[in-house]
Amino acid sequence: GQQVMQIPQYQHVQEGEDFTTYCNSSTTLSNIQWYKQRPGGHPVFLIQLVKSGEVKKQKRLTFQFGEAKKNSSLHITATQTTDVGTYFCAGLLGSARQLTFGSGTQLTVLP
Amino acid sequence: DAGVTQSPTHLIKTRGQQVTLRCSPKSGHDTVSWYQQALGQGPQFIFQYYEEEERQRGNFPDRFSGHQFPNYSSELNVNALLLGDSALYLCASSLVGMSTEAFFGQGTRLTVV
């Protein structure tokens, strides 16, 4: 069935290293949203991408939406301990009204 | 301005029982979506309510039902609870569907024993 895949499932990095998580869909996405969930918390919206090839930056975070609107990535430059959490992508598949979430990438930042 | 509020925060139920979870959306939002998040997994869409009607439904059995009230608040009901229903239940509110930012509540942690 339609689904959104996310890799890697886990990532451990040393503080100051970069981090990237990738999101892939078998179906064209109307948009892609990224959320961060801290341990014990709830998903918090980070950003939404709508246009093919779109790139958005938030300080050390860079988000990209693929040209075919089937994949996306989140890149964090020079990670900090405050970046710890699970990062989820979530997309609207085609004309669907429901967000389909990826399985998430759990980021651990070692001090 | 209150965000999305859910109640209760934690709940323990016995197999076969029924449970009702509640959600008040962020002020100004008219759409409520419910998600089930198992440990270590991404949120799974249950259903979405808009204008007091179920607009979209995920792959969940009929044991899962919901309601939206005129003030946009919502309830999630689960009948005949199974051990596998143990999860974090998240409510998200947005404006008219999910094409805009969704605000999540803190969730209700349901444990079925």
mmCIF file of C-alpha atoms in Angstrom:
data_model
loop_
_atom_site.group_PDB
_atom_site.id
_atom_site.type_symbol
_atom_site.label_atom_id
_atom_site.label_comp_id
_atom_site.label_asym_id
_atom_site.label_seq_id
_atom_site.Cartn_x
_atom_site.Cartn_y
_atom_site.Cartn_z
ATOM 1 C CA GLY A 1 0.000 0.000 0.000
ATOM 2 C CA GLN A 2 0.901 3.629 -0.070
ATOM 3 C CA GLN A 3 3.489 4.482 2.480
ATOM 4 C CA VAL A 4 6.250 6.831 3.402
ATOM 5 C CA MET A 5 9.640 5.330 4.196
ATOM 6 C CA GLN A 6 12.242 7.056 6.293
ATOM 7 C CA ILE A 7 15.909 6.209 6.827
ATOM 8 C CA PRO A 8 17.914 5.715 8.876
ATOM 9 C CA GLN A 9 15.843 4.464 11.794
ATOM 10 C CA TYR A 10 18.512 5.467 14.301
ATOM 11 C CA GLN A 11 21.488 7.815 14.121
ATOM 12 C CA HIS A 12 24.096 8.500 16.777
ATOM 13 C CA VAL A 13 26.389 11.458 16.156
ATOM 14 C CA GLN A 14 29.028 13.308 18.101
ATOM 15 C CA GLU A 15 28.072 16.849 18.975
ATOM 16 C CA GLY A 16 29.190 19.117 16.166
ATOM 17 C CA GLU A 17 28.773 16.493 13.441
ATOM 18 C CA ASP A 18 26.184 16.798 10.716
ATOM 19 C CA PHE A 19 23.024 14.684 10.441
ATOM 20 C CA THR A 20 20.711 13.838 7.561
ATOM 21 C CA THR A 21 17.454 11.906 7.427
ATOM 22 C CA TYR A 22 15.761 10.849 4.201
ATOM 23 C CA CYS A 23 12.121 10.369 3.371
ATOM 24 C CA ASN A 24 10.793 8.479 0.335
ATOM 25 C CA SER A 25 7.290 7.896 -0.938
ATOM 26 C CA SER A 26 5.997 5.434 -3.489
ATOM 27 C CA THR A 27 3.418 8.044 -4.496
ATOM 28 C CA THR A 28 3.706 11.688 -5.453
ATOM 29 C CA LEU A 29 3.236 13.919 -2.429
ATOM 30 C CA SER A 30 1.079 17.048 -2.472
ATOM 31 C CA ASN A 31 3.262 18.410 0.268
ATOM 32 C CA ILE A 32 5.750 17.225 2.864
ATOM 33 C CA GLN A 33 5.848 18.289 6.468
ATOM 34 C CA TRP A 34 8.564 17.670 9.037
ATOM 35 C CA TYR A 35 7.996 17.200 12.750
ATOM 36 C CA LYS A 36 10.259 16.750 15.754
ATOM 37 C CA GLN A 37 9.264 14.686 18.763
ATOM 38 C CA ARG A 38 11.340 14.910 21.897
ATOM 39 C CA PRO A 39 11.469 11.832 24.161
ATOM 40 C CA GLY A 40 8.184 11.618 26.044
ATOM 41 C CA GLY A 41 6.729 14.483 24.034
ATOM 42 C CA HIS A 42 4.450 15.029 21.090
ATOM 43 C CA PRO A 43 5.250 15.881 17.459
ATOM 44 C CA VAL A 44 6.012 19.545 16.900
ATOM 45 C CA PHE A 45 5.743 21.047 13.435
ATOM 46 C CA LEU A 46 9.014 22.226 11.911
ATOM 47 C CA ILE A 47 8.237 23.122 8.306
ATOM 48 C CA GLN A 48 6.155 22.419 5.226
ATOM 49 C CA LEU A 49 7.415 22.109 1.650
ATOM 50 C CA VAL A 50 5.028 22.305 -1.274
ATOM 51 C CA LYS A 51 6.907 23.056 -4.486
ATOM 52 C CA SER A 52 8.991 20.644 -6.518
ATOM 53 C CA GLY A 53 12.688 21.164 -5.760
ATOM 54 C CA GLU A 54 11.954 23.499 -2.872
ATOM 55 C CA VAL A 55 14.682 24.162 -0.316
ATOM 56 C CA LYS A 56 14.050 25.886 3.004
ATOM 57 C CA LYS A 57 16.419 26.714 5.822
ATOM 58 C CA GLN A 58 15.854 27.271 9.512
ATOM 59 C CA LYS A 59 19.144 28.220 11.148
ATOM 60 C CA ARG A 60 21.140 24.957 11.131
ATOM 61 C CA LEU A 61 18.317 22.930 9.533
ATOM 62 C CA THR A 62 17.968 22.562 5.758
ATOM 63 C CA PHE A 63 14.911 20.917 4.221
ATOM 64 C CA GLN A 64 14.627 19.768 0.621
ATOM 65 C CA PHE A 65 11.732 18.495 -1.471
ATOM 66 C CA GLY A 66 12.641 16.372 -4.478
ATOM 67 C CA GLU A 67 11.979 17.379 -8.052
ATOM 68 C CA ALA A 68 9.534 14.497 -8.495
ATOM 69 C CA LYS A 69 7.868 15.306 -5.151
ATOM 70 C CA LYS A 70 8.466 11.760 -3.959
ATOM 71 C CA ASN A 71 11.350 12.340 -1.593
ATOM 72 C CA SER A 72 12.590 14.817 0.953
ATOM 73 C CA SER A 73 15.494 15.295 3.304
ATOM 74 C CA LEU A 74 16.333 17.106 6.507
ATOM 75 C CA HIS A 75 19.943 18.065 7.137
ATOM 76 C CA ILE A 76 21.221 19.439 10.435
ATOM 77 C CA THR A 77 24.591 21.147 10.421
ATOM 78 C CA ALA A 78 26.800 20.984 13.520
ATOM 79 C CA THR A 79 24.390 19.106 15.768
ATOM 80 C CA GLN A 80 23.801 20.171 19.341
ATOM 81 C CA THR A 81 22.441 18.195 22.290
ATOM 82 C CA THR A 82 19.202 20.138 21.947
ATOM 83 C CA ASP A 83 18.667 18.448 18.561
ATOM 84 C CA VAL A 84 18.020 15.112 20.285
ATOM 85 C CA GLY A 85 14.672 13.576 19.369
ATOM 86 C CA THR A 86 12.862 11.709 16.630
ATOM 87 C CA TYR A 87 12.359 13.466 13.330
ATOM 88 C CA PHE A 88 9.321 12.502 11.273
ATOM 89 C CA CYS A 89 8.395 13.375 7.756
ATOM 90 C CA ALA A 90 4.705 13.367 6.920
ATOM 91 C CA GLY A 91 3.134 13.751 3.527
ATOM 92 C CA LEU A 92 -0.182 14.240 1.862
ATOM 93 C CA LEU A 93 -0.303 11.434 -0.693
ATOM 94 C CA GLY A 94 -1.852 12.694 -3.907
ATOM 95 C CA SER A 95 -5.299 14.109 -3.210
ATOM 96 C CA ALA A 96 -5.596 12.460 0.207
ATOM 97 C CA ARG A 97 -6.577 14.624 3.135
ATOM 98 C CA GLN A 98 -4.695 12.562 5.686
ATOM 99 C CA LEU A 99 -1.071 12.953 6.664
ATOM 100 C CA THR A 100 0.956 9.776 6.299
ATOM 101 C CA PHE A 101 3.912 9.721 8.642
ATOM 102 C CA GLY A 102 7.235 8.062 8.096
ATOM 103 C CA SER A 103 8.590 5.762 10.776
ATOM 104 C CA GLY A 104 10.953 8.456 12.006
ATOM 105 C CA THR A 105 14.686 8.810 12.592
ATOM 106 C CA GLN A 106 15.753 8.823 16.208
ATOM 107 C CA LEU A 107 18.721 11.147 16.653
ATOM 108 C CA THR A 108 21.095 10.824 19.589
ATOM 109 C CA VAL A 109 23.749 13.481 20.023
ATOM 110 C CA LEU A 110 26.719 12.503 22.159
ATOM 111 C CA PRO A 111 28.352 15.378 24.062
ATOM 112 C CA ASP B 1 -4.121 31.159 23.507
ATOM 113 C CA ALA B 2 -4.474 27.536 24.510
ATOM 114 C CA GLY B 3 -2.979 24.954 22.238
ATOM 115 C CA VAL B 4 -4.434 21.500 21.703
ATOM 116 C CA THR B 5 -5.476 19.905 24.966
ATOM 117 C CA GLN B 6 -6.176 16.236 25.510
ATOM 118 C CA SER B 7 -7.600 14.345 28.438
ATOM 119 C CA PRO B 8 -6.846 12.227 30.267
ATOM 120 C CA THR B 9 -3.039 12.126 30.026
ATOM 121 C CA HIS B 10 -2.791 8.519 31.147
ATOM 122 C CA LEU B 11 -5.292 5.706 31.308
ATOM 123 C CA ILE B 12 -5.232 2.031 32.232
ATOM 124 C CA LYS B 13 -8.034 -0.205 31.003
ATOM 125 C CA THR B 14 -8.785 -3.907 30.979
ATOM 126 C CA ARG B 15 -9.225 -5.969 27.831
ATOM 127 C CA GLY B 16 -12.790 -5.807 26.569
ATOM 128 C CA GLN B 17 -13.548 -2.463 28.159
ATOM 129 C CA GLN B 18 -14.432 0.718 26.340
ATOM 130 C CA VAL B 19 -12.577 4.028 26.495
ATOM 131 C CA THR B 20 -13.296 7.634 25.526
ATOM 132 C CA LEU B 21 -10.524 10.127 24.894
ATOM 133 C CA ARG B 22 -11.127 13.853 24.537
ATOM 134 C CA CYS B 23 -9.517 16.646 22.565
ATOM 135 C CA SER B 24 -9.985 20.392 22.405
ATOM 136 C CA PRO B 25 -8.407 21.927 19.311
ATOM 137 C CA LYS B 26 -6.289 25.036 19.131
ATOM 138 C CA SER B 27 -8.350 28.200 19.105
ATOM 139 C CA GLY B 28 -9.503 29.017 15.585
ATOM 140 C CA HIS B 29 -8.983 25.508 14.231
ATOM 141 C CA ASP B 30 -11.900 23.579 12.809
ATOM 142 C CA THR B 31 -10.402 20.212 11.895
ATOM 143 C CA VAL B 32 -9.405 17.469 14.309
ATOM 144 C CA SER B 33 -7.428 14.372 13.387
ATOM 145 C CA TRP B 34 -6.666 11.421 15.623
ATOM 146 C CA TYR B 35 -3.519 9.308 15.477
ATOM 147 C CA GLN B 36 -2.299 6.182 17.211
ATOM 148 C CA GLN B 37 1.408 6.025 17.961
ATOM 149 C CA ALA B 38 2.843 2.716 19.104
ATOM 150 C CA LEU B 39 6.183 2.735 20.857
ATOM 151 C CA GLY B 40 9.010 3.413 18.419
ATOM 152 C CA GLN B 41 6.659 4.017 15.485
ATOM 153 C CA GLY B 42 5.346 6.997 13.619
ATOM 154 C CA PRO B 43 1.802 8.234 14.231
ATOM 155 C CA GLN B 44 -0.820 6.227 12.334
ATOM 156 C CA PHE B 45 -3.850 8.135 11.067
ATOM 157 C CA ILE B 46 -7.153 6.965 12.561
ATOM 158 C CA PHE B 47 -9.653 9.505 11.242
ATOM 159 C CA GLN B 48 -10.344 13.183 10.719
ATOM 160 C CA TYR B 49 -13.363 15.281 11.647
ATOM 161 C CA TYR B 50 -14.533 18.496 10.065
ATOM 162 C CA GLU B 51 -17.915 20.167 10.457
ATOM 163 C CA GLU B 52 -18.941 17.390 12.833
ATOM 164 C CA GLU B 53 -18.483 14.712 10.191
ATOM 165 C CA GLU B 54 -15.851 12.074 9.601
ATOM 166 C CA ARG B 55 -14.053 13.214 6.445
ATOM 167 C CA GLN B 56 -11.343 10.633 6.134
ATOM 168 C CA ARG B 57 -10.560 7.360 7.802
ATOM 169 C CA GLY B 58 -7.398 5.325 8.077
ATOM 170 C CA ASN B 59 -7.060 1.568 8.244
ATOM 171 C CA PHE B 60 -8.607 1.049 11.663
ATOM 172 C CA PRO B 61 -11.496 -1.279 12.592
ATOM 173 C CA ASP B 62 -14.996 -0.102 13.435
ATOM 174 C CA ARG B 63 -14.159 -0.473 17.122
ATOM 175 C CA PHE B 64 -12.631 2.949 16.708
ATOM 176 C CA SER B 65 -15.225 5.669 16.406
ATOM 177 C CA GLY B 66 -15.333 9.363 16.963
ATOM 178 C CA HIS B 67 -17.354 12.471 17.223
ATOM 179 C CA GLN B 68 -16.902 16.186 16.765
ATOM 180 C CA PHE B 69 -19.010 18.703 18.616
ATOM 181 C CA PRO B 70 -20.238 22.128 17.444
ATOM 182 C CA ASN B 71 -17.417 23.790 19.390
ATOM 183 C CA TYR B 72 -14.940 21.686 17.312
ATOM 184 C CA SER B 73 -13.848 19.543 20.251
ATOM 185 C CA SER B 74 -13.689 15.841 19.576
ATOM 186 C CA GLU B 75 -13.863 12.437 21.176
ATOM 187 C CA LEU B 76 -12.267 9.149 20.232
ATOM 188 C CA ASN B 77 -14.035 6.008 21.394
ATOM 189 C CA VAL B 78 -12.540 2.556 21.329
ATOM 190 C CA ASN B 79 -14.716 -0.457 22.109
ATOM 191 C CA ALA B 80 -13.727 -3.991 23.067
ATOM 192 C CA LEU B 81 -10.177 -3.001 23.905
ATOM 193 C CA LEU B 82 -7.348 -5.308 22.912
ATOM 194 C CA LEU B 83 -3.848 -5.472 24.341
ATOM 195 C CA GLY B 84 -2.620 -4.184 20.984
ATOM 196 C CA ASP B 85 -4.565 -0.966 21.441
ATOM 197 C CA SER B 86 -1.996 0.124 24.012
ATOM 198 C CA ALA B 87 -0.389 3.235 22.538
ATOM 199 C CA LEU B 88 -0.106 6.987 22.672
ATOM 200 C CA TYR B 89 -3.213 8.554 21.140
ATOM 201 C CA LEU B 90 -2.564 11.930 19.611
ATOM 202 C CA CYS B 91 -5.016 14.563 18.566
ATOM 203 C CA ALA B 92 -3.989 17.138 15.982
ATOM 204 C CA SER B 93 -5.885 20.240 14.976
ATOM 205 C CA SER B 94 -5.585 22.294 11.840
ATOM 206 C CA LEU B 95 -7.556 24.518 9.528
ATOM 207 C CA VAL B 96 -9.701 22.672 7.007
ATOM 208 C CA GLY B 97 -7.713 19.517 6.448
ATOM 209 C CA MET B 98 -4.024 18.782 6.715
ATOM 210 C CA SER B 99 -2.579 20.997 4.005
ATOM 211 C CA THR B 100 -1.461 23.373 6.711
ATOM 212 C CA GLU B 101 0.537 22.977 9.862
ATOM 213 C CA ALA B 102 -0.944 20.507 12.351
ATOM 214 C CA PHE B 103 -0.748 21.213 16.053
ATOM 215 C CA PHE B 104 -0.549 18.137 18.235
ATOM 216 C CA GLY B 105 -1.741 17.710 21.776
ATOM 217 C CA GLN B 106 0.359 16.038 24.450
ATOM 218 C CA GLY B 107 -1.458 12.792 23.851
ATOM 219 C CA THR B 108 -3.192 10.206 25.999
ATOM 220 C CA ARG B 109 -1.127 7.200 26.995
ATOM 221 C CA LEU B 110 -3.486 4.222 26.987
ATOM 222 C CA THR B 111 -2.403 0.965 28.547
ATOM 223 C CA VAL B 112 -4.618 -2.101 28.121
ATOM 224 C CA VAL B 113 -3.976 -4.916 30.583
#
